Coordinates of N, CA, C and O in Angstrom, one line a residue:
X1 N -47.3 49.6 165.1 CA -47.3 48.6 166.0 C -46.0 47.8 165.4 O -45.6 46.9 166.8
X2 N -44.9 48.1 165.0 CA -43.9 47.8 165.0 C -42.8 49.1 164.8 O -43.2 50.4 164.1
X3 N -41.5 48.9 165.0 CA -40.5 49.8 164.7 C -40.6 50.9 165.6 O -41.7 51.3 167.0
X4 N -39.6 52.2 165.7 CA -39.5 53.6 166.3 C -40.1 54.4 165.4 O -40.0 54.4 164.3
X5 N -40.7 55.4 166.2 CA -41.1 56.3 165.7 C -40.5 57.7 166.2 O -39.7 58.1 167.5
X6 N -40.5 59.0 165.1 CA -39.2 59.9 165.8 C -40.2 61.3 165.2 O -40.4 60.8 164.2
X7 N -40.4 61.7 166.0 CA -40.7 62.9 165.6 C -39.8 64.2 166.0 O -39.4 64.4 167.1
X8 N -39.3 65.0 165.0 CA -38.8 66.4 164.4 C -39.3 67.5 164.8 O -40.5 67.7 164.2
X9 N -38.8 68.7 165.4 CA -39.1 70.0 164.9 C -38.5 71.2 165.4 O -37.4 70.2 166.1
X10 N -38.3 72.2 165.1 CA -37.5 73.2 165.7 C -38.0 73.8 167.4 O -39.2 73.4 167.2
X11 N -36.9 73.9 167.9 CA -37.5 74.5 169.5 C -38.4 75.3 169.0 O -38.9 76.3 168.7
X12 N -39.1 75.0 170.2 CA -40.4 75.6 170.6 C -41.6 75.1 169.8 O -43.0 75.8 169.9
X13 N -41.9 74.3 168.9 CA -42.9 74.1 167.8 C -44.2 73.3 168.9 O -45.1 73.2 168.4
X14 N -43.7 72.8 170.0 CA -45.0 71.9 170.6 C -44.6 70.0 170.6 O -45.3 69.6 171.0
X15 N -43.5 70.0 170.4 CA -42.9 68.6 170.3 C -43.4 68.0 171.3 O -44.0 67.0 171.7
X16 N -42.4 68.3 172.6 CA -43.1 67.7 174.0 C -44.5 67.7 174.5 O -44.7 66.8 174.9
X17 N -45.2 68.6 174.2 CA -46.6 68.9 174.0 C -46.9 67.8 173.3 O -47.9 66.9 174.0
X18 N -46.6 67.7 172.1 CA -47.5 66.4 171.5 C -46.7 65.0 171.9 O -47.8 64.4 172.0
X19 N -45.4 64.6 172.3 CA -45.1 63.4 173.2 C -46.4 63.6 174.3 O -46.7 62.1 174.6
X20 N -46.6 64.4 175.4 CA -47.1 64.6 176.6 C -48.6 63.7 176.0 O -49.2 63.1 176.7
X21 N -49.3 64.7 175.7 CA -50.4 64.1 174.4 C -50.6 62.9 173.9 O -51.4 62.0 174.1
X22 N -49.6 62.5 173.1 CA -49.7 61.2 172.7 C -49.4 60.3 174.3 O -50.6 58.8 174.0
X23 N -48.5 60.1 175.1 CA -48.8 59.4 176.0 C -50.1 59.4 176.7 O -50.5 58.5 176.8
X24 N -50.8 60.3 177.0 CA -51.7 60.8 177.3 C -52.9 60.1 176.7 O -54.0 59.6 177.3
X25 N -53.1 60.2 175.3 CA -53.9 59.3 174.9 C -53.7 58.1 174.5 O -55.1 57.4 174.0
X26 N -52.6 57.7 174.5 CA -52.0 56.1 174.5 C -52.7 55.5 175.8 O -52.7 54.1 175.8
X27 N -52.7 55.9 176.8 CA -53.2 54.8 178.2 C -53.9 54.2 178.3 O -53.9 53.1 178.6
X28 N -55.2 54.6 177.5 CA -55.9 53.4 177.7 C -55.8 52.3 177.2 O -56.4 50.7 177.6
X29 N -54.7 52.2 176.0 CA -54.5 50.6 175.4 C -53.3 50.3 175.8 O -52.9 49.2 175.8
X30 N -52.2 51.3 175.9 CA -50.9 51.0 176.1 C -50.3 51.0 177.5 O -51.1 52.6 178.1
X31 N -49.4 51.1 178.4 CA -48.7 51.1 179.8 C -47.6 52.3 178.7 O -47.5 52.1 177.2
X32 N -47.7 53.6 179.4 CA -47.1 54.5 178.9 C -45.3 54.6 179.8 O -46.2 54.9 181.2
X33 N -44.4 55.5 179.6 CA -43.2 55.8 180.0 C -43.0 57.7 179.3 O -42.4 57.1 178.5
X34 N -43.5 58.1 179.8 CA -42.5 59.2 179.4 C -41.2 59.8 179.8 O -41.6 60.4 181.6
X35 N -40.0 60.1 179.6 CA -39.0 60.1 180.0 C -38.5 61.9 179.1 O -38.4 62.0 178.0
X36 N -38.4 62.8 180.2 CA -38.4 64.2 179.7 C -36.9 64.7 179.2 O -37.2 65.9 178.6
X37 N -35.8 63.6 178.8 CA -34.8 63.4 178.6 C -33.8 62.5 177.7 O -34.6 61.6 178.2
X38 N -33.3 62.5 177.1 CA -32.1 61.1 176.6 C -31.3 61.1 177.3 O -30.0 60.4 176.7
X39 N -30.6 62.1 178.2 CA -29.3 62.8 178.5 C -28.8 61.1 179.7 O -28.7 61.8 180.9
X40 N -29.1 60.4 179.4 CA -28.7 58.8 180.1 C -27.5 58.6 180.0 O -26.9 58.3 179.0
X41 N -26.4 58.7 181.0 CA -24.9 58.5 180.6 C -24.9 57.0 180.3 O -23.8 56.5 179.6
X42 N -25.8 56.0 180.7 CA -25.6 54.6 180.3 C -26.6 53.8 180.0 O -27.6 54.8 180.2
X43 N -26.6 52.1 179.8 CA -28.0 51.6 179.5 C -28.6 51.5 180.9 O -29.9 51.6 180.7
X44 N -27.8 51.5 181.7 CA -28.2 51.3 183.0 C -29.2 52.2 183.5 O -30.0 52.1 184.0
X45 N -28.8 53.6 183.6 CA -29.1 54.4 183.8 C -30.3 54.7 183.1 O -31.6 55.6 183.6
X46 N -30.6 54.5 181.5 CA -32.3 54.8 180.9 C -33.1 53.5 181.6 O -34.1 53.8 182.0
X47 N -32.8 52.5 181.6 CA -33.2 51.2 182.4 C -34.0 51.7 183.5 O -34.8 51.6 184.1
X48 N -32.8 52.6 184.4 CA -33.6 52.6 186.1 C -34.7 53.6 185.6 O -35.9 54.0 186.6
X49 N -34.5 54.5 185.0 CA -35.5 55.9 184.7 C -37.0 54.9 183.9 O -38.0 55.5 184.5
X50 N -36.9 54.1 183.0 CA -37.7 53.5 182.4 C -38.4 52.7 184.3 O -39.9 52.8 184.2
X51 N -37.9 52.1 184.8 CA -38.6 51.3 185.7 C -39.1 52.4 186.6 O -40.3 52.1 187.3
X52 N -38.8 53.7 186.9 CA -38.9 54.7 187.8 C -40.0 54.6 186.8 O -41.5 54.7 188.3
X53 N -40.4 55.0 185.8 CA -41.5 55.5 185.5 C -43.2 53.9 185.7 O -44.0 54.7 185.9
X54 N -42.5 53.3 185.9 CA -43.6 52.0 185.8 C -43.8 51.6 187.4 O -44.5 50.9 187.6
X55 N -42.9 52.7 188.3 CA -43.4 52.3 189.6 C -42.6 50.8 190.0 O -43.1 50.2 190.9
X56 N -41.8 50.8 189.6 CA -40.9 49.3 189.5 C -39.8 49.3 190.3 O -39.0 50.3 190.2
X57 N -39.3 48.2 191.1 CA -37.6 48.8 192.1 C -36.6 48.7 191.0 O -36.9 48.4 189.4
X58 N -35.3 49.8 190.9 CA -34.5 49.8 190.0 C -33.8 50.3 190.8 O -32.2 50.7 190.2
X59 N -33.1 50.3 192.1 CA -32.4 50.6 193.1 C -31.4 49.4 193.3 O -31.1 48.7 193.3
X60 N -29.6 50.1 193.4 CA -29.4 48.5 193.6 C -29.1 47.8 193.0 O -29.1 46.3 193.2
X61 N -29.0 47.9 191.6 CA -29.4 46.4 190.8 C -28.6 46.6 189.6 O -28.2 47.7 189.3
X62 N -27.6 45.7 188.8 CA -27.0 45.1 187.9 C -27.6 45.6 186.7 O -28.8 45.4 186.7
X63 N -27.3 46.0 185.8 CA -27.5 45.8 184.5 C -28.8 44.9 183.8 O -29.7 45.0 183.3
X64 N -27.9 43.6 184.2 CA -28.8 43.1 183.9 C -29.9 42.3 184.5 O -30.8 41.9 184.1
X65 N -29.8 42.9 185.9 CA -31.1 42.8 187.1 C -32.2 44.0 186.3 O -33.3 43.2 186.6
X66 N -31.7 44.6 185.9 CA -32.7 45.4 185.7 C -33.6 45.2 184.4 O -34.6 45.4 184.3
X67 N -32.5 44.8 183.5 CA -33.5 43.9 182.0 C -34.0 43.0 182.6 O -35.2 43.1 182.0
X68 N -34.1 42.4 183.5 CA -34.8 41.5 184.3 C -36.0 41.9 184.7 O -37.0 41.6 184.7
X69 N -35.8 42.4 185.3 CA -36.9 43.3 185.9 C -37.9 44.2 185.0 O -39.1 44.0 185.1
X70 N -37.4 44.8 183.9 CA -38.4 45.0 182.9 C -39.2 44.1 182.2 O -40.5 44.4 181.6
X71 N -38.1 42.7 182.5 CA -39.3 42.2 181.2 C -40.3 41.7 182.2 O -41.4 41.3 182.1
X72 N -40.1 41.4 183.3 CA -41.2 41.0 184.7 C -42.0 42.4 184.5 O -43.4 41.8 184.5
X73 N -41.5 43.7 184.5 CA -42.4 44.2 184.3 C -43.5 44.8 182.8 O -44.5 44.5 182.7
X74 N -43.0 44.0 182.1 CA -43.9 43.9 180.7 C -44.5 42.8 181.2 O -45.5 43.0 180.3
X75 N -44.1 42.0 181.7 CA -45.0 40.7 181.5 C -46.1 40.5 182.4 O -47.4 40.7 181.9
X76 N -46.1 41.7 183.1 CA -47.1 42.1 184.1 C -48.0 43.1 183.3 O -49.5 43.0 183.9
X77 N -47.3 43.8 182.5 CA -48.1 44.5 182.0 C -49.2 44.2 180.7 O -50.7 44.7 180.2
X78 N -48.9 43.4 180.1 CA -49.2 42.9 178.7 C -50.9 42.2 179.1 O -51.6 42.7 178.2
X79 N -50.5 41.5 179.8 CA -52.3 41.2 180.0 C -53.4 42.5 180.2 O -54.5 42.2 179.5
X80 N -53.3 43.6 180.4 CA -54.0 44.4 180.7 C -53.9 45.9 179.8 O -54.6 47.0 179.3
X81 N -52.5 45.5 179.0 CA -52.1 46.7 177.5 C -51.3 46.3 176.5 O -51.3 44.9 176.8
X82 N -51.8 46.8 175.5 CA -50.9 45.9 174.2 C -49.5 46.1 174.5 O -49.0 44.9 174.0
X83 N -49.0 46.2 175.0 CA -47.4 47.1 175.1 C -47.3 48.1 176.0 O -48.1 49.1 176.6
X84 N -45.8 48.6 176.3 CA -45.4 49.9 176.6 C -44.8 50.4 175.7 O -43.9 50.1 174.9
X85 N -45.4 52.2 175.9 CA -45.1 53.1 174.7 C -44.0 53.9 175.7 O -44.4 54.4 176.7
X86 N -43.0 53.7 175.0 CA -41.7 54.7 175.9 C -41.1 56.0 174.9 O -41.2 55.8 173.9
X87 N -41.9 57.0 175.3 CA -41.9 58.4 174.7 C -40.8 59.1 174.9 O -40.4 59.3 176.7
X88 N -39.7 58.6 174.6 CA -38.4 59.5 174.9 C -37.8 60.9 174.2 O -37.6 61.0 173.0
X89 N -38.0 62.6 175.1 CA -38.1 63.7 174.4 C -36.5 63.8 174.5 O -35.9 64.0 175.6
X90 N -36.2 63.6 173.1 CA -34.6 63.7 173.0 C -34.0 62.6 173.0 O -34.3 61.9 173.2
X91 N -34.5 52.8 171.3 CA -33.2 52.5 172.1 C -33.3 51.2 171.9 O -34.4 50.8 171.6
X92 N -32.8 50.6 170.7 CA -32.6 49.6 170.0 C -32.6 48.4 171.0 O -33.8 47.7 170.6
X93 N -32.2 48.3 172.6 CA -32.5 47.2 173.1 C -34.1 47.1 173.6 O -34.3 46.0 173.5
X94 N -35.0 48.1 173.5 CA -36.2 48.3 174.1 C -36.9 47.7 172.6 O -38.1 46.9 173.3
X95 N -36.9 48.0 172.0 CA -37.5 47.2 170.4 C -37.4 45.6 170.4 O -38.0 45.7 169.9
X96 N -36.0 45.1 170.9 CA -36.1 43.6 171.2 C -36.7 43.2 171.8 O -36.9 41.4 171.6
X97 N -37.5 43.7 172.7 CA -38.4 42.5 173.6 C -39.7 42.5 173.4 O -40.6 43.1 172.8
X98 N -40.0 41.4 173.0 CA -41.2 40.5 172.5 C -41.5 39.7 172.9 O -41.2 39.1 174.0
X99 N -42.7 39.4 172.5 CA -43.5 37.9 173.2 C -44.5 37.6 172.2 O -44.9 38.0 171.7
X100 N -44.4 36.2 172.2 CA -44.8 35.7 170.6 C -44.9 36.7 169.2 O -45.9 36.3 169.2
X101 N -43.8 37.1 169.2 CA -43.5 37.6 168.1 C -44.1 38.9 167.9 O -43.8 39.7 167.0
X102 N -44.7 39.4 169.1 CA -45.3 40.6 168.8 C -44.4 41.5 170.1 O -43.6 41.2 171.0
X103 N -44.1 43.0 169.4 CA -43.2 43.6 170.4 C -43.6 43.8 171.8 O -44.8 44.4 171.3
X104 N -43.2 44.1 172.6 CA -43.8 44.1 174.0 C -43.6 46.0 174.5 O -44.1 46.5 175.2
X105 N -42.6 46.8 173.4 CA -42.6 48.1 173.8 C -42.6 49.0 171.9 O -42.0 48.2 171.5
X106 N -42.6 50.1 172.4 CA -42.9 50.9 171.3 C -42.1 52.1 171.6 O -42.1 52.4 172.6
X107 N -41.1 52.6 170.7 CA -40.4 53.9 170.8 C -40.9 55.0 170.1 O -41.2 54.8 169.1
X108 N -41.6 56.0 170.9 CA -41.1 57.4 170.6 C -40.2 58.4 170.5 O -40.5 58.9 171.4
X109 N -39.4 58.8 169.7 CA -38.2 59.2 170.1 C -38.0 60.6 169.5 O -38.8 61.3 168.5
X110 N -38.0 61.9 170.5 CA -38.7 63.6 169.9 C -37.7 64.4 170.4 O -36.4 64.1 171.6
X111 N -36.8 64.8 169.1 CA -35.7 65.7 169.7 C -35.8 67.3 168.3 O -36.5 67.0 167.5
X112 N -34.8 67.7 168.2 CA -34.7 69.1 167.4 C -34.1 68.1 166.1 O -33.7 67.0 166.0
X113 N -34.0 69.0 165.2 CA -33.7 68.4 163.6 C -32.5 67.9 163.4 O -32.1 67.3 162.8
X114 N -31.5 68.4 164.5 CA -30.2 68.1 164.5 C -30.4 66.5 164.8 O -29.6 65.5 164.7
X115 N -31.5 66.3 165.5 CA -31.2 64.4 165.7 C -31.8 63.8 164.4 O -31.0 62.6 164.4
X116 N -32.0 64.5 163.4 CA -32.3 63.5 162.1 C -30.6 63.3 161.8 O -30.1 62.0 161.1
X117 N -29.6 64.0 161.7 CA -28.3 64.8 161.3 C -27.8 63.0 162.3 O -26.3 62.6 161.6
X118 N -28.2 63.0 163.4 CA -27.5 62.2 164.4 C -27.6 60.6 164.0 O -27.0 59.8 164.1
X119 N -28.8 60.9 163.8 CA -29.4 59.5 163.1 C -28.9 58.8 162.1 O -28.7 57.9 161.3
X120 N -28.7 59.6 161.2 CA -28.2 59.5 159.9 C -26.7 59.0 159.9 O -26.1 58.3 159.3
X121 N -25.9 58.9 161.2 CA -24.5 58.5 161.5 C -24.6 56.9 160.6 O -25.6 56.4 161.4
X122 N -23.4 56.4 160.4 CA -23.7 55.1 159.8 C -23.3 53.8 161.3 O -24.1 52.4 161.2
X123 N -23.0 54.2 162.4 CA -23.0 53.7 163.4 C -24.4 53.5 164.3 O -24.7 52.0 164.5
X124 N -25.5 54.1 163.6 CA -26.7 54.0 164.2 C -27.4 53.2 163.1 O -28.8 53.5 163.3
X125 N -26.7 52.6 162.2 CA -27.4 51.7 160.7 C -28.5 50.7 161.1 O -29.5 50.9 161.0
X126 N -27.8 50.0 162.0 CA -29.2 49.5 163.0 C -30.3 49.5 163.7 O -31.7 49.7 163.6
X127 N -30.3 50.9 163.9 CA -31.8 52.0 165.2 C -32.1 52.3 163.7 O -33.2 52.2 163.9
X128 N -31.5 52.9 163.1 CA -32.2 53.3 161.9 C -33.1 52.4 161.0 O -34.5 52.4 160.6
X129 N -32.7 51.2 161.2 CA -33.5 50.3 160.0 C -34.6 50.4 161.0 O -35.7 49.4 160.2
X130 N -35.0 50.1 162.2 CA -35.8 50.1 163.1 C -36.9 51.1 163.3 O -38.3 51.4 163.7
X131 N -36.2 52.3 163.0 CA -37.8 53.4 162.7 C -38.4 53.3 161.6 O -38.1 53.1 160.0
X132 N -39.7 53.5 161.5 CA -40.9 53.3 160.9 C -41.6 54.2 160.5 O -42.5 54.1 159.9
X133 N -41.6 55.4 161.3 CA -42.4 56.5 161.1 C -41.4 57.4 161.4 O -41.3 57.3 162.7
X134 N -41.6 58.6 160.5 CA -40.7 59.8 161.1 C -41.6 60.9 160.9 O -42.1 61.4 159.5
X135 N -41.9 61.2 161.7 CA -42.6 63.0 161.4 C -42.0 64.3 161.9 O -41.7 64.3 162.6
X136 N -42.2 65.3 161.1 CA -41.5 66.4 161.1 C -42.6 67.4 161.5 O -43.3 67.9 160.7
X137 N -42.7 68.3 162.9 CA -43.4 69.1 163.1 C -42.9 70.1 162.7 O -41.8 70.8 163.1
X138 N -43.5 71.1 161.9 CA -43.5 72.3 161.5 C -44.1 73.4 162.2 O -45.2 73.2 162.7
X139 N -43.2 74.8 161.9 CA -44.2 75.6 162.6 C -46.0 75.8 162.0 O -45.9 75.6 161.0
X140 N -46.5 77.0 162.6 CA -47.5 77.1 162.1 C -47.9 78.1 161.4 O -46.7 78.9 160.9
X141 N -48.7 78.4 160.0 CA -48.8 79.0 159.2 C -49.7 80.0 159.8 O -49.8 80.3 161.4
X142 N -49.3 81.2 159.2 CA -50.1 82.5 159.5 C -51.3 82.4 160.6 O -51.6 82.9 161.4
X143 N -52.2 81.9 159.4 CA -53.6 81.4 159.5 C -54.0 80.6 161.2 O -54.6 80.7 161.4
X144 N -52.7 79.9 160.9 CA -52.9 79.1 161.8 C -52.5 79.4 163.0 O -53.2 79.1 164.2
X145 N -51.8 80.3 163.3 CA -51.4 81.3 164.2 C -52.8 81.7 164.8 O -52.9 82.0 166.0
X146 N -53.3 82.8 164.1 CA -54.6 83.6 164.8 C -55.4 82.6 164.9 O -55.9 82.9 166.6
X147 N -55.5 81.3 164.1 CA -56.9 80.6 164.8 C -56.5 79.9 166.3 O -57.2 80.0 167.2
X148 N -54.9 79.6 166.1 CA -54.9 78.9 167.8 C -54.6 80.0 168.9 O -54.9 79.7 169.9
X149 N -54.3 81.3 168.8 CA -54.1 82.6 169.6 C -56.0 82.4 169.9 O -56.5 82.9 171.2
X150 N -56.7 82.7 169.0 CA -58.5 83.1 169.3 C -58.8 81.9 170.1 O -59.5 81.7 171.3
X151 N -58.3 80.7 169.8 CA -58.9 79.6 170.6 C -58.4 79.2 172.3 O -58.9 79.1 172.6
X152 N -57.2 79.7 172.1 CA -56.8 79.8 173.5 C -57.3 81.4 174.4 O -57.6 80.6 175.7
X153 N -57.6 82.1 173.8 CA -58.8 83.2 174.7 C -59.9 82.8 174.8 O -60.2 82.7 176.0
X154 N -60.4 82.2 174.1 CA -61.5 81.3 174.2 C -61.6 80.3 175.2 O -62.5 80.0 175.8
X155 N -60.7 79.6 175.5 CA -60.6 78.1 176.0 C -60.8 78.5 177.7 O -61.0 78.8 178.2
X156 N -60.1 80.0 177.8 CA -59.7 80.7 178.5 C -60.8 81.3 179.3 O -60.8 82.2 180.3
X157 N -62.0 81.5 178.4 CA -63.1 82.1 178.9 C -63.6 83.5 178.4 O -64.6 83.7 178.9
X158 N -62.7 84.0 177.8 CA -63.1 85.0 177.2 C -63.2 85.1 176.1 O -62.8 84.2 175.3
X159 N -63.6 86.3 174.8 CA -63.8 86.1 174.2 C -62.7 87.0 173.4 O -62.3 88.0 173.5
X160 N -62.5 86.8 171.9 CA -61.0 87.4 171.4 C -60.8 88.7 171.2 O -60.1 89.6 171.6
X161 N -62.0 88.7 170.7 CA -62.3 90.6 170.4 C -62.7 91.5 171.2 O -62.7 92.8 171.1
X162 N -63.1 91.0 172.6 CA -63.3 92.0 173.8 C -61.8 92.3 174.4 O -61.5 93.3 174.5
X163 N -60.6 90.8 174.1 CA -59.1 91.6 175.0 C -58.4 92.1 174.1 O -57.4 92.9 174.5
X164 N -58.6 91.8 172.1 CA -57.6 92.4 171.4 C -57.8 93.2 170.3 O -59.5 93.0 169.5
X165 N -57.2 93.9 170.2 CA -57.8 94.6 168.8 C -57.5 94.1 167.3 O -56.8 92.8 167.4
X166 N -58.3 94.4 166.4 CA -58.2 93.4 164.9 C -56.6 93.4 164.9 O -57.0 92.1 164.0
X167 N -56.1 94.3 164.8 CA -54.8 94.0 164.2 C -54.0 93.1 165.0 O -52.9 93.0 164.6
X168 N -54.5 93.1 166.2 CA -53.3 92.8 167.3 C -53.0 91.3 166.8 O -51.6 91.0 167.2
X169 N -53.6 90.3 166.0 CA -53.5 88.6 166.2 C -52.5 88.7 165.0 O -51.5 87.9 165.0
X170 N -52.6 89.2 164.0 CA -51.9 89.4 162.8 C -50.5 89.6 163.2 O -49.6 88.9 162.8
X171 N -50.6 91.0 164.1 CA -48.7 91.2 164.3 C -48.8 90.4 165.4 O -47.3 90.2 165.1
X172 N -49.0 89.8 166.6 CA -48.7 88.6 167.0 C -48.1 87.5 166.2 O -47.0 87.2 166.3
X173 N -48.7 87.0 165.3 CA -48.4 85.9 164.4 C -47.3 86.0 163.4 O -46.1 85.0 163.7
X174 N -47.4 87.5 162.8 CA -45.9 87.5 162.2 C -44.7 87.5 162.9 O -43.9 87.0 162.1
X175 N -44.6 88.2 164.5 CA -43.8 88.2 165.0 C -42.8 87.0 165.7 O -42.0 86.6 165.5
X176 N -44.1 85.9 165.6 CA -43.6 84.8 166.4 C -43.6 83.9 165.5 O -42.5 82.9 165.9
X177 N -43.3 84.1 164.5 CA -43.3 83.3 162.7 C -43.5 81.9 162.9 O -42.6 81.2 162.7
X178 N -44.7 81.8 163.7 CA -45.1 80.1 163.3 C -45.0 79.4 164.8 O -45.1 78.4 164.8
X179 N -44.1 80.2 165.7 CA -43.5 79.5 167.0 C -44.3 79.4 168.1 O -44.7 80.0 169.0
X180 N -44.9 78.2 167.9 CA -46.4 78.6 169.5 C -45.9 78.5 171.2 O -46.8 79.8 171.2
X181 N -44.7 78.4 171.2 CA -44.7 79.2 172.5 C -44.1 80.5 172.6 O -44.4 81.2 173.2
X182 N -43.5 80.8 171.2 CA -43.3 82.4 170.9 C -44.8 83.1 171.0 O -44.9 84.3 171.6
X183 N -46.0 82.5 170.0 CA -47.2 82.8 169.9 C -47.8 83.1 171.3 O -48.3 84.1 172.2
X184 N -47.2 82.5 172.8 CA -48.0 82.3 173.9 C -47.2 83.3 174.7 O -48.0 84.0 175.6
X185 N -46.4 83.6 174.3 CA -45.3 84.8 175.6 C -45.5 86.1 174.8 O -46.0 86.7 175.4
X186 N -45.2 86.1 173.7 CA -46.1 87.7 172.7 C -47.0 87.9 173.3 O -48.1 89.4 173.6
X187 N -48.6 86.9 173.5 CA -49.8 87.0 173.8 C -49.7 87.6 175.4 O -50.7 88.4 175.7
X188 N -49.1 86.5 176.0 CA -49.5 86.8 177.2 C -49.0 88.3 177.7 O -49.2 89.1 178.4
X189 N -47.6 88.4 177.0 CA -46.9 90.0 177.5 C -47.7 91.1 177.0 O -47.9 92.2 177.7
X190 N -48.8 91.2 175.9 CA -49.2 91.8 175.5 C -50.4 92.3 176.2 O -50.9 93.5 176.4
X191 N -51.1 91.4 176.9 CA -52.4 91.5 177.4 C -51.8 91.6 179.2 O -52.0 93.1 179.8
X192 N -50.3 91.8 179.6 CA -50.0 92.0 180.9 C -49.4 93.5 181.2 O -50.0 94.2 181.6
X193 N -48.9 93.7 179.7 CA -48.8 95.5 179.1 C -49.8 96.1 179.2 O -50.2 97.5 179.8
X194 N -50.6 95.7 178.6 CA -52.8 96.2 178.1 C -53.0 96.5 179.7 O -53.6 97.6 180.2

């Protein structure tokens, strides 16, 4: 319930999917805003994006008006939700908004591993002090990759052994090197070619 959470990992390991799933799982308890990128040129643009996700007014407002609108939105959300969780796929001001000493927002920042290097910048020390959880999403193991492929085929309504030769899953898993996106593409193309 305190601070900022950070999720990092190599490209293609499923960070965005984990972020979307997190936002979905938190919805009964928290209001959520999933922002699919962090390329906001100004604080004003970030505030507008959050307000848009909350279905609140955001056009033709100065930055201070946007902050006040966000505060008003949070005050109306808090009776039904514990807080607002902002999942930002790839922000210090948001974590400073409190009510009765409790933060009204939670931030989950998602990015590639170079995000760790950017966060290490001394200019971001105040931001870093607010990070309470940092998880690095690693590539799947060979066994996890095979289990993942079998599960995907099973969920699609087929039996894995009916579609793939016994050596296919280990071969695809080795070629994808634990990258779920690669696993999906290789398995899909294998089925299309077959």
